[in-house]
Amino acid sequence: MLLRSCSRVAGFTRKSIFSVVAVPALAIGIYRVSKFQYSTMSSPNLFIAPQSAPSWAFTPQSLLDETHRLIESSKQFYDSLAQLSNPTVENLVKPYMHHENGVGLIESQLTFPQQVSADKEIRDASVQATEFLQNFGIEQSLRHDLFLQFDKIWNELKDKSFEQGSQEYEIYKYVEKIHRDYTRDGLQLPEDKRDKVKQLKIKIAANSLEFSKNLGEQKEFVAFTKEELDGVSESVMDQFEQFKDENGTTKYKVTFKYPDIFPVLKTAKNPKTRKLAFARDQDKVPQNEKLFVETLQLRNELADILGYSTYANYNLELKMAKNQDNVWKFLNELKDKLKPLGLKEAENLKQIKQKECESLGLPYDGHYYVWDHRYYDNKYLKDNYNVDLEKISEYYPIESTISGMLSIYETLLKLKFVEETDPEKRSVWHEDVKQLAVWKMDNPSKPEFVGWIYFDLHPRDGKYGHAANFGISASYVKEDGTRSYPVTALVCNFSKPSAKKPSLLKHNEISTFFHELGHGIHDLVGENRLTTFNGPGAVPWDFVEAPSQMLEFWTWNERELHELSSHYESGEKIPKDLLQSLISTKHVDGALFALRQLHFGLFDMYVHTSKNVAKLDLLKLWNELREEVSLVENGDTFTKGYDSFGHIMSDSYSAGYYGYMWAEVFAADMYHTRFAADPLDSKAGVQYRDIVLGRGGLYETNDNLREFLGREPSEEAFLKELGLN
C-alpha cells in the first residue's frame, strides 16, 4: 500500500507518497543470532553516498516553527509569481517547478513523524503541521490569480509539439498537468463556487486526517483466558501482555495489531473467541463513523459543484478506468465469474467445520460465519496440504530472510543495498530503524547512487499499524543541473523477537515485504527531471499496485523460497516437501480471497456513486454486501468495518479500491510474459526497472506496458491465476 503525507501540501502539486525498526539485541545461546547480511564490495570507497540522509531531529516546537516558516516563505513566493505582468516559461514555470521540487523533502520531514515517531508530542505536532499545510495547500491550489498565469502559458503551449525526452517536453507535460489540476479544482468557476470548493476541500482533508489519527492512536484490545486461546501457538502467546482481572483471573491482552489479532482469528479453536475478536477488531474506532458519513456527503457536494455526476466519476477521470461504468463492469463481471468457484470453496470449508464440531462435541448450526473463515482456511491448508505456517516460519528468521530478499532485488534489477552503520552518518527517527543506501550496478566499477531507503519493521505504540511504503522525497534535477536523490521508507509491523525465538516471518509477511519494497524501488529509480513525474505517485492510481503485485510472484517460486530459508536454530534449508506443500496452496481458496477484495471494492463504489448518502444504511450495506459477495455469513453480528477502512478516506484510493484487482491484470501479464521462464533474468529486470518504473508518469502507462511486453496488455494470465481460464 502507498500512503501520502498530504495532498497538494503548501500549494505544491508534488504528491508525497508514504507508500522496516531493526531487531533488538537477541538472547545469545537461545537461538542463532545474525545481523542483516547486506553484501559488501572489496572497494568500500565506491559506496560513499553523494547526499546525506535527511534529519529527523525535531522537537514538537521546532517542527511547528519550521511548518510556519515553510508556509510563509511559500506564500511570498506564490505572491511574487501572481504579480508577474508578463508570465513566461522562464519567469513563471521554471521557478514554480524548482520550488515544488525542493519542498517535497521538507514537507515530509514535517508530516511523516505522525506515522512513526515514538514521541506522542512529536506525533501530535506532526498531525497539527499536516493540518496547517493541507489548509494552506488547498488555499494555494485555488488561487485564481495563479490559475490565470498558468492559463496564459498553457494556451501558448497546448498546440505545440516537443520531442519526447527533451526538457521542453517535460515542461510542456508539467504545464499541462498544472493547468488540468487547476481546472479540476474549479478555478474556471465563479468566485462563490470557488470559495465553496475551498471550504469543502479543507473539511474533507481535516476529516481524513482525524480518521487516520484515530486509527493510528487506538490502543484497544480484547482480553482472553489461556483456555479461551486454546490453539494459539506458544510463540504467539509469549507476545501477549498478561494481567489479572478484577476476579484475579489471568488474562491475555490481544491488541488489534496484525501480529496479535490475525493468529487468534486463524488458530483459536473456540468459535466464541474468534467471534469476539473479530467483532471487537471491526468496531475498534466507532468515532470514525461520523467522519466517514460526513466525508461522503462533502465529496458529493464537491463533485456536484465541479460538474461531475458522482464523486466516483470525478476521482476516476485521471485513472486508467476513466469512469464508474467501466469499474462497475469490471467488478461485476469478475464477481460473476468467481462466484461459482467461491461457492465450491465455501462448501468445502463448511464441511470441514462440521467435521470439527462433531469431533469436539460442539453444536453445528450449518452456517459458515465471517469469523470462521481465517480459522478453517488455515485448518484446511494444514490438514490437507501439510502446511504448518508456524513451522514454515521457523525457516525464515527476519534478518537472514530480508537479506536474501534484497539479494534477489540486487540480481534482478542490478542494484546494491549498503547499510549505513556509521553513527555520524545515520539519521533515523527511532534507534531500531535501518538506513540503507541504494546503488545501481549497471557498471560495477562505477556504481551510481540511487537514493536512501529506511526499514521500520516492528510495532510500537502510536506507529502506523499496517504495512506501507512512504515516499519521503522524489528524485529531481536541481537548478544547477545536479540530481537530488530520493528517500523512501518501508513501514511494517512484523512480530517482535521474544525471549525464546527471533522474529520469524510468515509466508504472507515475506510477500508483504517483497510487495512494499517494490513500491520503495519505484520511488527510488525515477529518471525524470521533476518530482511530479517520478515514483509510484506519478502513475495512474489503478496501476500503482501493479509493479509490486508482480514482484509477489517471486515469493511463490520454489528456487527463491529455498534460497531465502535458514532455520533459526540450525541454519538448515527448508525441506523440499514442506516447501512444495506451501507452494501448492497458492490458489487454494483463491476465489474466496478475491471475492473478499471485491466486497471492499464494491462497497467503495456504492458509497461513492450514491446521490443521497443520508439514505444509505451503511451498516446494512457493508454487512449484507459482505454476505452476498464474500460468501460468509454475519449471523447475529453486524460490524462496522468501514470505520477502519482507511483506503476509503484517502483521496487516491476512494472510488479506487477496485484498483488492487485492476492492477493484478497487468501484474500477472508482466510476470508471465517476461519473468516466468527465468525469474532472475537481469536483462528483463533492468528493462522493467527503466521502462515501467523509471519513466514514472511522464509517458502514458499503456505505452510503457506495450514496450515492455512487446504487445498490447492481456487479461489472460490474470484469469488463469484465478482459475478462470
C-alpha positions as MATLAB code, in Angstrom:
seq = 'MLLRSCSRVAGFTRKSIFSVVAVPALAIGIYRVSKFQYSTMSSPNLFIAPQSAPSWAFTPQSLLDETHRLIESSKQFYDSLAQLSNPTVENLVKPYMHHENGVGLIESQLTFPQQVSADKEIRDASVQATEFLQNFGIEQSLRHDLFLQFDKIWNELKDKSFEQGSQEYEIYKYVEKIHRDYTRDGLQLPEDKRDKVKQLKIKIAANSLEFSKNLGEQKEFVAFTKEELDGVSESVMDQFEQFKDENGTTKYKVTFKYPDIFPVLKTAKNPKTRKLAFARDQDKVPQNEKLFVETLQLRNELADILGYSTYANYNLELKMAKNQDNVWKFLNELKDKLKPLGLKEAENLKQIKQKECESLGLPYDGHYYVWDHRYYDNKYLKDNYNVDLEKISEYYPIESTISGMLSIYETLLKLKFVEETDPEKRSVWHEDVKQLAVWKMDNPSKPEFVGWIYFDLHPRDGKYGHAANFGISASYVKEDGTRSYPVTALVCNFSKPSAKKPSLLKHNEISTFFHELGHGIHDLVGENRLTTFNGPGAVPWDFVEAPSQMLEFWTWNERELHELSSHYESGEKIPKDLLQSLISTKHVDGALFALRQLHFGLFDMYVHTSKNVAKLDLLKLWNELREEVSLVENGDTFTKGYDSFGHIMSDSYSAGYYGYMWAEVFAADMYHTRFAADPLDSKAGVQYRDIVLGRGGLYETNDNLREFLGREPSEEAFLKELGLN';
ca = [
       0.000    0.000    0.000;
       1.071    3.546   -0.688;
       0.282    6.482    1.536;
       0.895   10.152    1.041;
       1.832   12.749    3.624;
      -0.776   15.202    2.435;
      -2.108   16.227   -0.923;
      -1.010   19.480   -2.555;
       0.764   20.423    0.680;
       1.785   24.076    0.843;
       0.268   24.503   -2.587;
       2.693   22.075   -4.172;
       1.408   19.716   -6.822;
       4.021   17.136   -5.863;
       2.058   14.287   -4.255;
       4.178   12.902   -1.452;
       3.786    9.136   -1.261;
       4.056    7.320    2.045;
       3.826    4.458    0.145;
      11.294   -1.861    8.071;
      12.764   -0.998   13.012;
      15.798   -3.227   13.264;
      15.671   -6.187   15.595;
      16.710   -5.518   19.212;
      19.665   -7.333   20.709;
      18.847  -11.032   20.780;
      19.473  -13.527   23.545;
      22.658  -15.400   22.677;
      22.561  -19.086   23.497;
      18.836  -19.494   22.913;
      18.865  -19.249   19.148;
      21.103  -18.274   16.290;
      21.885  -14.565   16.172;
      22.531  -12.849   12.871;
      22.581   -9.334   11.528;
      21.239   -8.111    8.236;
      23.779   -9.539    5.821;
      23.906   -6.789    3.243;
      26.663   -7.574    0.798;
      29.835   -5.505    0.742;
      32.300   -4.759   -2.004;
      36.079   -5.026   -1.919;
      36.392   -1.295   -2.504;
      34.138    0.482    0.029;
      35.168    3.888   -1.344;
      32.941    3.123   -4.313;
      29.969    3.423   -1.984;
      30.210    6.865   -0.438;
      26.783    8.453   -0.857;
      26.934   11.893   -2.511;
      23.911   13.034   -0.496;
      23.262   12.731    3.234;
      20.074   11.229    4.581;
      17.540   13.769    5.898;
      17.472   14.885    9.517;
      14.711   13.810   11.900;
      15.986   15.823   14.864;
      12.825   17.800   15.554;
      11.194   18.845   18.790;
       7.440   19.470   18.774;
       8.043   23.218   18.786;
      10.769   23.228   16.136;
       8.570   21.108   13.898;
       5.738   23.623   14.135;
       8.113   26.576   13.758;
       9.503   25.079   10.552;
       5.965   24.486    9.309;
       5.071   28.150    9.729;
       8.324   29.226    8.047;
       7.603   26.968    5.090;
       4.078   28.308    4.740;
       5.173   31.940    4.965;
       8.059   31.605    2.509;
       5.854   29.677    0.081;
       3.128   32.308    0.280;
       5.616   35.065   -0.507;
       6.921   33.042   -3.438;
       3.455   32.442   -4.912;
       2.518   36.081   -4.386;
       5.532   37.117   -6.442;
       4.527   34.810   -9.296;
       0.969   36.085   -9.258;
       2.225   39.656   -9.704;
       4.132   38.936  -12.925;
       2.813   41.215  -15.638;
       4.097   39.044  -18.479;
       4.331   35.393  -17.334;
       6.610   33.119  -19.361;
       8.099   29.666  -19.037;
      11.329   31.241  -17.775;
       9.915   33.567  -15.127;
       6.843   31.548  -14.036;
       7.008   27.854  -14.877;
      10.646   27.100  -14.121;
      10.723   28.908  -10.746;
       7.432   27.217   -9.829;
       8.671   23.731  -10.687;
      12.027   24.217   -8.945;
      10.207   25.396   -5.841;
       7.929   22.379   -5.972;
      10.896   20.053   -6.423;
      12.671   21.475   -3.405;
       9.918   21.487   -0.804;
       8.878   17.827   -1.062;
      11.505   16.663    1.408;
      10.777   19.455    3.875;
       7.071   18.697    3.887;
       7.725   15.002    4.542;
      10.095   15.794    7.402;
       7.187   17.665    8.969;
       4.318   15.288    8.181;
       5.876   11.802    8.248;
       6.687   11.741   12.011;
       2.994   11.343   12.847;
       3.255    7.830   11.382;
       6.424    6.615   13.095;
       7.629    8.767   15.982;
       7.761    7.114   19.404;
       7.121   10.523   20.991;
       3.405   11.310   21.194;
       4.085   15.047   21.415;
       6.005   14.903   18.142;
       3.254   12.819   16.534;
       0.668   15.353   17.661;
       2.784   18.246   16.387;
       3.186   16.459   13.058;
      -0.575   15.996   12.772;
      -1.001   19.692   13.532;
       1.649   20.578   10.947;
      -0.104   18.419    8.377;
      -3.375   20.212    9.011;
      -1.703   23.628    8.630;
      -0.002   22.531    5.422;
      -3.115   20.913    3.996;
      -5.180   24.023    4.569;
      -2.510   26.254    3.086;
      -2.083   23.883    0.161;
      -5.784   23.951   -0.580;
      -5.801   27.747   -0.475;
      -2.870   27.961   -2.880;
      -4.306   25.350   -5.239;
      -7.417   27.524   -5.528;
      -5.672   30.837   -6.215;
      -7.409   32.321   -9.210;
      -4.534   34.711   -9.921;
      -2.066   31.834  -10.338;
      -4.553   29.933  -12.457;
      -4.775   32.888  -14.850;
      -0.974   32.978  -15.118;
      -0.742   29.282  -15.995;
      -3.790   29.509  -18.236;
      -1.925   32.039  -20.369;
       1.147   29.788  -20.622;
      -0.947   26.715  -21.420;
      -2.786   28.475  -24.221;
       0.601   29.335  -25.723;
       1.949   25.766  -25.446;
      -1.014   23.436  -25.926;
      -0.891   23.285  -29.733;
       2.881   22.905  -29.963;
       4.798   19.637  -30.226;
       8.040   18.748  -28.459;
      10.463   15.867  -28.768;
       9.849   13.207  -26.137;
      12.687   13.026  -23.637;
      13.639   16.664  -24.032;
      13.462   19.168  -21.203;
      10.958   21.144  -23.251;
       8.666   18.111  -23.468;
       8.790   17.602  -19.703;
       7.985   21.270  -19.125;
       5.085   21.004  -21.584;
       3.686   17.965  -19.729;
       4.207   19.762  -16.442;
       2.223   22.834  -17.513;
      -0.471   20.551  -18.910;
      -0.752   18.823  -15.538;
      -0.783   22.056  -13.529;
      -3.487   23.517  -15.756;
      -5.536   20.311  -15.604;
      -5.312   20.261  -11.796;
      -6.461   23.864  -11.627;
      -9.485   23.194  -13.823;
     -10.358   20.039  -11.851;
     -10.296   22.233   -8.748;
     -12.836   24.561  -10.356;
     -10.657   27.620  -10.951;
     -12.670   28.415  -14.079;
     -15.838   28.744  -11.946;
     -17.336   31.916  -10.423;
     -15.840   33.153   -7.159;
     -18.685   31.959   -4.913;
     -18.284   28.392   -6.187;
     -14.509   28.553   -5.828;
     -14.954   29.592   -2.196;
     -17.292   26.667   -1.601;
     -14.804   24.249   -3.177;
     -12.139   25.541   -0.797;
     -14.357   25.044    2.247;
     -15.245   21.517    1.164;
     -11.658   20.516    0.466;
     -10.431   21.847    3.815;
     -13.107   19.923    5.708;
     -12.554   16.720    3.721;
      -8.815   16.905    4.388;
      -9.379   17.532    8.103;
     -11.745   14.567    8.364;
      -9.288   12.285    6.587;
      -6.503   13.367    8.913;
      -8.605   12.796   12.031;
      -9.813    9.415   10.721;
      -6.219    8.312   10.188;
      -5.112    9.626   13.573;
      -7.892    7.744   15.340;
      -6.758    4.529   13.679;
      -3.104    5.089   14.495;
      -3.646    6.121   18.095;
      -6.206    3.472   19.067;
      -4.944    1.170   21.820;
      -7.968   -1.079   22.140;
      -7.612   -4.762   22.935;
      -9.712   -7.776   23.789;
      -8.806   -9.986   26.764;
      -8.988  -13.772   26.905;
      -8.009  -16.516   29.299;
      -5.448  -19.092   28.272;
      -8.250  -21.624   27.834;
     -10.137  -19.295   25.519;
      -6.998  -19.037   23.386;
      -6.585  -22.796   23.011;
      -4.949  -23.488   19.657;
      -2.868  -20.312   19.559;
       0.828  -21.202   19.399;
       3.182  -20.730   22.318;
       5.301  -18.250   20.362;
       2.255  -16.038   19.772;
       1.076  -16.398   23.381;
       4.510  -15.210   24.520;
       3.987  -11.858   22.832;
       0.667  -11.114   24.614;
       0.780   -8.915   27.691;
      -0.708  -10.638   30.764;
      -2.743   -9.061   33.583;
      -5.108  -10.010   36.395;
      -8.754   -9.022   36.023;
     -10.964   -7.898   38.915;
     -11.541  -11.543   39.867;
      -7.843  -12.363   39.930;
      -8.042  -14.371   36.703;
      -5.020  -14.212   34.414;
      -5.949  -12.698   31.068;
      -4.025  -12.101   27.855;
      -4.282   -8.781   26.007;
      -4.864   -9.274   22.287;
      -4.392   -5.954   20.516;
      -5.670   -5.229   17.031;
      -2.188   -5.040   15.555;
      -1.633   -7.671   12.875;
       0.827   -9.861   14.841;
      -1.783  -10.226   17.621;
      -5.209  -10.368   16.039;
      -4.507  -12.471   12.936;
      -3.045  -15.512   14.760;
      -6.086  -15.554   17.060;
      -8.509  -15.472   14.135;
      -6.502  -18.170   12.357;
      -5.807  -20.622   15.174;
      -8.090  -20.134   18.215;
     -10.312  -23.232   18.373;
     -13.115  -21.654   20.383;
     -15.606  -20.037   17.964;
     -16.768  -17.635   20.693;
     -13.196  -16.375   20.993;
     -12.908  -15.829   17.260;
     -16.304  -14.142   17.082;
     -15.499  -11.696   19.876;
     -12.020  -10.957   18.496;
     -13.411  -10.329   15.018;
     -16.267   -8.110   16.179;
     -14.117   -6.019   18.506;
     -11.473   -5.557   15.811;
     -14.079   -4.420   13.284;
     -15.605   -1.946   15.746;
     -12.403   -0.573   17.301;
     -12.826    3.058   16.161;
     -16.536    3.973   16.481;
     -15.627    7.676   16.485;
     -14.733    7.340   12.797;
     -18.285    6.708   11.598;
     -19.376   10.331   11.832;
     -16.237   11.394    9.940;
     -16.865    8.808    7.239;
     -20.507    9.726    6.646;
     -19.800   13.444    6.632;
     -16.926   12.989    4.180;
     -19.144   11.066    1.768;
     -21.642   13.931    1.850;
     -18.927   16.527    1.341;
     -17.484   14.612   -1.608;
     -20.897   14.555   -3.257;
     -21.190   18.317   -2.817;
     -17.730   18.788   -4.285;
     -18.450   16.638   -7.332;
     -21.716   18.461   -7.943;
     -20.104   21.911   -7.863;
     -17.322   20.761  -10.186;
     -19.833   19.429  -12.700;
     -19.472   15.661  -12.222;
     -22.427   13.300  -11.909;
     -20.833   11.479   -8.960;
     -17.718   11.703   -6.849;
     -16.605    8.400   -8.367;
     -16.620    9.875  -11.865;
     -14.663   12.870  -10.589;
     -11.973   10.756   -8.946;
     -11.782    8.198  -11.759;
     -11.217   10.732  -14.520;
      -7.416   10.515  -14.266;
      -7.240    6.760  -13.680;
      -6.942    4.068  -16.333;
     -10.586    3.057  -15.844;
     -11.729    6.632  -16.653;
     -15.313    6.337  -15.301;
     -17.593    4.437  -12.940;
     -19.319    2.441  -15.692;
     -16.038    0.748  -16.576;
     -15.350   -0.014  -12.914;
     -18.819   -1.447  -12.277;
     -18.453   -3.620  -15.375;
     -15.020   -4.871  -14.280;
     -16.092   -5.649  -10.697;
     -19.435   -7.256  -11.505;
     -18.112   -9.400  -14.355;
     -15.294  -10.609  -12.135;
     -17.711  -11.304   -9.274;
     -19.963  -13.367  -11.551;
     -17.001  -15.367  -12.875;
     -15.637  -16.032   -9.387;
     -18.858  -16.858   -7.569;
     -19.316  -20.496   -8.755;
     -15.749  -21.337   -7.747;
     -16.159  -19.431   -4.482;
     -19.302  -21.386   -3.606;
     -17.407  -24.658   -4.054;
     -14.598  -23.415   -1.818;
     -17.044  -22.215    0.850;
     -18.928  -25.515    0.824;
     -15.680  -27.410    1.317;
     -14.761  -25.250    4.321;
     -18.251  -25.639    5.759;
     -17.848  -29.426    5.654;
     -14.534  -29.110    7.491;
     -16.296  -27.038   10.144;
     -18.999  -29.673   10.515;
     -16.451  -32.468   10.976;
     -14.521  -30.493   13.579;
     -17.652  -29.610   15.517;
     -18.601  -33.286   15.604;
     -15.117  -34.336   16.741;
     -15.031  -31.691   19.507;
     -18.588  -32.311   20.632;
     -19.646  -28.797   19.655;
     -23.049  -27.993   18.142;
     -23.015  -27.445   14.364;
     -25.619  -24.999   13.134;
     -24.999  -25.424    9.401;
     -23.599  -21.916    8.960;
     -20.223  -20.573    7.869;
     -19.588  -17.251    9.582;
     -17.158  -14.489    8.726;
     -15.148  -15.202   11.920;
     -14.885  -18.847   10.824;
     -13.097  -18.151    7.580;
      -9.486  -17.485    8.564;
      -9.598  -20.413   11.000;
     -10.976  -23.053    8.623;
      -8.986  -21.774    5.684;
      -5.861  -22.206    7.821;
      -7.014  -25.622    9.076;
      -7.687  -26.814    5.535;
      -4.189  -25.832    4.463;
      -2.627  -27.503    7.484;
      -4.622  -30.741    7.352;
      -4.796  -31.294    3.592;
      -1.578  -29.767    2.315;
       0.641  -30.435    5.309;
       1.091  -26.681    5.612;
       2.010  -25.616    9.106;
       2.586  -21.876    8.768;
       4.169  -21.668   12.217;
       6.602  -24.468   11.340;
       7.415  -22.908    7.977;
       8.120  -19.548    9.621;
      10.926  -21.165   11.647;
      12.931  -21.270    8.417;
      12.510  -17.554    7.815;
      14.080  -15.518   10.631;
      13.694  -11.895    9.738;
      17.371  -10.940    9.477;
      18.564  -13.574    7.021;
      15.286  -13.585    5.090;
      15.338   -9.865    4.403;
      18.988  -10.106    3.446;
      18.041  -12.798    0.936;
      15.156  -10.778   -0.454;
      17.459   -7.831   -1.001;
      19.839  -10.138   -2.856;
      17.026  -11.101   -5.231;
      16.347   -7.434   -5.946;
      20.072   -6.860   -6.422;
      20.350   -9.641   -9.002;
      17.122   -8.923  -10.822;
      17.345   -5.127  -11.009;
      21.141   -4.702  -10.849;
      21.023   -2.801   -7.581;
      23.032   -2.866   -4.377;
      21.916   -2.156   -0.801;
      24.530   -0.877    1.639;
      23.545   -0.378    5.263;
      24.748    2.847    6.873;
      26.367    1.858   10.181;
      28.469    4.960   10.847;
      26.816    6.713   13.839;
      27.900   10.069   12.400;
      26.034    9.402    9.149;
      22.993    7.548   10.451;
      19.895    9.734   10.567;
      16.815    7.868   11.808;
      13.618    8.600   13.775;
      13.991    5.584   16.088;
      17.050    3.723   17.264;
      15.862    0.448   15.724;
      15.369    1.813   12.195;
      17.708    0.591    9.459;
      19.074    3.104    6.933;
      20.413    1.844    3.592;
      21.998    3.482    0.580;
      20.872    2.043   -2.759;
      23.106    1.932   -5.845;
      22.674    0.972   -9.497;
      25.253   -1.591  -10.587;
      24.876   -1.497  -14.379;
      28.613   -0.771  -14.419;
      30.045   -2.468  -11.287;
      33.245   -0.418  -11.475;
      31.220    2.808  -11.365;
      28.210    2.360   -9.076;
      25.522    5.018   -9.478;
      23.904    6.268   -6.285;
      20.116    5.913   -6.398;
      18.912    7.123   -3.007;
      18.142    6.209    0.610;
      15.683    3.647    1.936;
      14.614    3.056    5.538;
      13.279   -0.165    7.082;
      10.987    0.204   10.133;
       9.818   -3.329   10.859;
       8.070   -3.846   14.201;
       5.007   -2.488   16.033;
       5.196    0.185   18.725;
       2.680    2.478   20.358;
       1.424    5.212   18.062;
       3.097    3.833   14.964;
       1.228    3.283   11.701;
      -0.400   -0.104   12.215;
      -0.296   -1.791    8.830;
       2.310   -2.190    6.076;
       3.053    0.617    3.639;
       5.712    2.379    1.650;
       6.140    6.052    2.475;
       7.842    8.099   -0.229;
       9.667   10.833    1.654;
      11.103   12.685   -1.324;
      11.254   12.006   -5.047;
      14.163   12.352   -7.434;
      14.629   15.565   -9.413;
      17.232   17.672  -11.211;
      18.216   20.841   -9.364;
      18.695   24.260  -10.928;
      22.455   23.686  -11.141;
      21.891   20.528  -13.197;
      22.815   18.032  -10.476;
      20.346   15.438   -9.238;
      18.681   15.413   -5.851;
      18.290   11.783   -4.800;
      15.084   10.271   -3.432;
      14.332    8.960    0.046;
      11.717    6.336    0.891;
      10.659    4.221    3.876;
       9.117    0.792    4.383;
       6.936    0.763    7.485;
       5.744   -2.685    8.548;
       4.502   -4.427   11.690;
       6.162   -7.817   11.858;
       6.216   -9.631   15.196;
       8.995   -8.746   17.600;
      11.520  -11.295   18.843;
      10.692  -12.990   22.137;
      12.989  -14.395   24.809;
      12.793  -17.788   23.098;
      12.732  -17.009   19.385;
      13.801  -14.303   16.970;
      11.243  -12.554   14.822;
      10.061  -15.155   12.320;
       8.328  -14.194    9.088;
       5.152  -15.932    7.998;
       4.945  -16.528    4.273;
       2.370  -13.783    3.827;
       4.774  -11.389    5.579;
       7.518  -12.323    3.127;
       5.100  -11.407    0.344;
       4.221   -8.173    2.144;
       7.857   -7.117    2.427;
       8.539   -8.006   -1.203;
       5.471   -6.019   -2.242;
       6.272   -2.899   -0.227;
       9.925   -2.996   -1.276;
       8.628   -2.928   -4.844;
       6.953    0.408   -4.098;
      10.169    1.598   -2.494;
      12.233    0.774   -5.572;
       9.622    2.527   -7.732;
      10.222    5.598   -5.569;
      13.996    5.344   -5.957;
      14.646    4.725   -9.654;
      12.752    7.620  -11.244;
      14.790    9.252  -14.018;
      12.711   12.322  -14.861;
      13.727   15.894  -14.080;
      10.684   16.730  -11.963;
       9.323   15.150   -8.785;
       5.844   15.313  -10.294;
       6.703   12.581  -12.793;
       8.828   10.290  -10.605;
       7.767    7.459   -8.328;
       4.565    5.457   -7.904;
       2.517    8.557   -7.126;
       3.089    9.763  -10.674;
       1.294    6.872  -12.396;
      -2.487    6.331  -12.559;
      -3.672    5.129   -9.182;
      -5.266    1.969  -10.586;
      -1.842    0.937  -11.909;
       0.190    1.930   -8.861;
      -0.045   -1.526   -7.228;
       0.817   -3.496  -10.377;
       4.631   -3.363  -10.123;
       4.568   -4.522   -6.508;
       1.929   -7.164   -7.158;
       4.109   -8.539   -9.932;
       7.028   -8.902   -7.541;
       4.920  -11.028   -5.188;
       5.196  -13.837   -7.750;
       8.813  -14.377   -6.648;
       7.581  -15.338   -3.178;
       5.823  -18.375   -4.652;
       8.829  -19.694   -6.577;
      10.486  -22.794   -5.144;
      14.042  -21.731   -6.003;
      13.753  -18.313   -4.404;
      11.958  -19.547   -1.272;
      14.523  -22.305   -0.800;
      17.405  -19.860   -1.060;
      15.751  -17.484    1.408;
      15.329  -20.166    4.065;
      17.612  -20.745    7.062;
      16.225  -22.369   10.209;
      16.589  -20.007   13.150;
      18.293  -22.705   15.282;
      20.162  -24.991   12.884;
      20.574  -22.825    9.802;
      19.226  -25.676    7.668;
      17.316  -25.027    4.457;
      13.595  -25.711    4.443;
      12.780  -29.345    3.498;
      11.640  -29.713   -0.084;
       8.370  -31.437    0.817;
       7.426  -28.678    3.268;
       8.222  -26.021    0.694;
       6.317  -27.750   -2.094;
       3.307  -28.149    0.156;
       3.331  -24.390    0.736;
       3.644  -23.585   -2.969;
       0.801  -25.959   -3.820;
      -1.544  -23.786   -1.746;
      -1.071  -20.642   -3.827;
      -4.539  -20.816   -5.362;
      -6.319  -22.693   -2.570;
      -9.448  -20.728   -1.632;
      -8.239  -18.094   -4.073;
     -11.746  -17.310   -5.283;
     -12.889  -16.529   -1.736;
      -9.900  -14.244   -1.246;
     -10.642  -12.411   -4.489;
     -14.322  -12.108   -3.571;
     -13.326  -10.543   -0.258;
     -11.383   -7.915   -2.200;
     -14.412   -7.386   -4.411;
     -16.541   -6.767   -1.318;
     -14.285   -3.846   -0.425;
     -14.219   -2.579   -3.994;
     -17.979   -2.792   -4.489;
     -18.734   -1.114   -1.151;
     -16.344    1.672   -2.124;
     -18.181    2.155   -5.418;
     -21.657    2.005   -3.869;
     -20.931    4.767   -1.367;
     -19.165    6.958   -3.934;
     -21.863    6.667   -6.596;
     -24.804    7.208   -4.239;
     -26.536   10.535   -4.785;
     -28.121   10.530   -1.326;
     -25.721    9.434    1.393;
     -28.229   10.298    4.131;
     -30.480    7.479    2.944;
     -27.649    4.946    2.824;
     -27.802    2.355    5.588;
     -24.054    1.818    5.782;
     -24.243   -0.901    8.428;
     -26.689   -2.895    6.339;
     -24.837   -2.260    3.078;
     -21.431   -3.287    4.471;
     -22.663   -6.499    6.083;
     -25.200   -7.655    3.502;
     -22.778   -6.948    0.679;
     -20.146   -8.989    2.520;
     -22.560  -11.915    2.809;
     -23.556  -11.680   -0.837;
     -20.100  -11.201   -2.312;
     -17.669  -12.797    0.157;
     -19.959  -15.814    0.734;
     -19.555  -15.729    4.519;
     -22.412  -15.194    6.962;
     -22.808  -12.421    9.538;
     -25.016  -14.374   11.931;
     -26.351  -12.055   14.608;
     -23.289   -9.811   14.427;
     -23.292   -6.765   12.179;
     -19.986   -4.914   12.351;
     -18.706   -1.532   11.190;
     -15.518   -2.473    9.401;
     -15.836    0.615    7.226;
     -14.891    2.744   10.245;
     -11.346    1.368    9.955;
     -11.303    1.144    6.136;
      -8.508    3.681    5.736;
      -8.367    3.417    1.948;
     -11.833    4.833    1.567;
     -10.876    8.101    3.283;
      -7.842    8.591    1.060;
      -8.124   10.883   -1.952;
      -6.283    8.322   -4.059;
      -7.998    5.085   -3.031;
     -11.547    6.461   -2.599;
     -13.624    5.179   -5.514;
     -10.370    3.413   -6.282;
     -10.119    0.229   -4.231;
     -11.019   -1.708   -7.386;
      -7.500   -0.743   -8.467;
      -5.985   -3.622   -6.490;
      -7.743   -6.155   -8.724;
      -7.431   -3.984  -11.840;
      -3.676   -3.748  -11.348;
      -3.361   -7.521  -10.940;
      -4.278   -7.877  -14.612;
      -1.070   -6.057  -15.558;
       0.979   -7.667  -12.778;
       0.196  -11.190  -13.956;
       0.745  -10.235  -17.587;
       4.180   -8.709  -16.906;
       5.372  -11.658  -14.820;
       4.196  -14.453  -17.090;
       5.375  -12.671  -20.237;
       8.844  -11.578  -19.144;
       9.881  -13.446  -15.973;
       8.127  -16.810  -15.595;
      10.740  -18.639  -17.689;
      13.657  -17.120  -15.748;
      12.679  -15.133  -12.631;
      16.210  -13.790  -12.178;
      16.727  -12.607  -15.759;
      18.546   -9.329  -15.122;
      18.104   -8.171  -18.726;
      14.325   -8.257  -18.330;
      14.703   -6.893  -14.797;
      16.643   -3.832  -15.905;
      14.143   -3.174  -18.701;
      11.363   -3.369  -16.128;
      13.311   -1.035  -13.832;
      13.942    1.542  -16.541;
      10.714    1.353  -18.586;
       7.931    0.515  -16.138;
       9.399    2.144  -13.024;
      11.980    4.673  -14.185;
       9.706    6.544  -16.577;
       7.179    7.237  -13.833;
       4.223    9.261  -15.044;
       5.835   11.296  -17.802;
       4.638    8.924  -20.517;
       1.400    7.002  -20.915;
       1.312    3.833  -18.819;
      -0.157    1.803  -21.674;
       2.696    2.892  -23.950;
       5.261    1.760  -21.365;
       3.474   -1.572  -20.964;
       3.363   -2.153  -24.714;
       7.093   -1.533  -24.986;
       7.934   -3.792  -22.050;
       5.579   -6.612  -23.069;
       6.173   -6.320  -26.803;
       2.400   -6.292  -27.419;
      -0.885   -4.978  -26.045;
      -1.607   -5.953  -22.397;
      -3.821   -9.009  -21.938;
      -6.008  -10.345  -19.094;
      -5.289  -13.983  -19.990;
      -2.624  -14.545  -17.322;
      -4.773  -12.854  -14.672;
      -7.770  -15.076  -15.371;
      -5.522  -18.134  -15.371;
      -4.151  -17.180  -11.948;
      -7.725  -17.039  -10.631;
      -8.573  -20.425  -12.112;
     -10.976  -18.851  -14.593;
      -9.118  -19.715  -17.789;
];
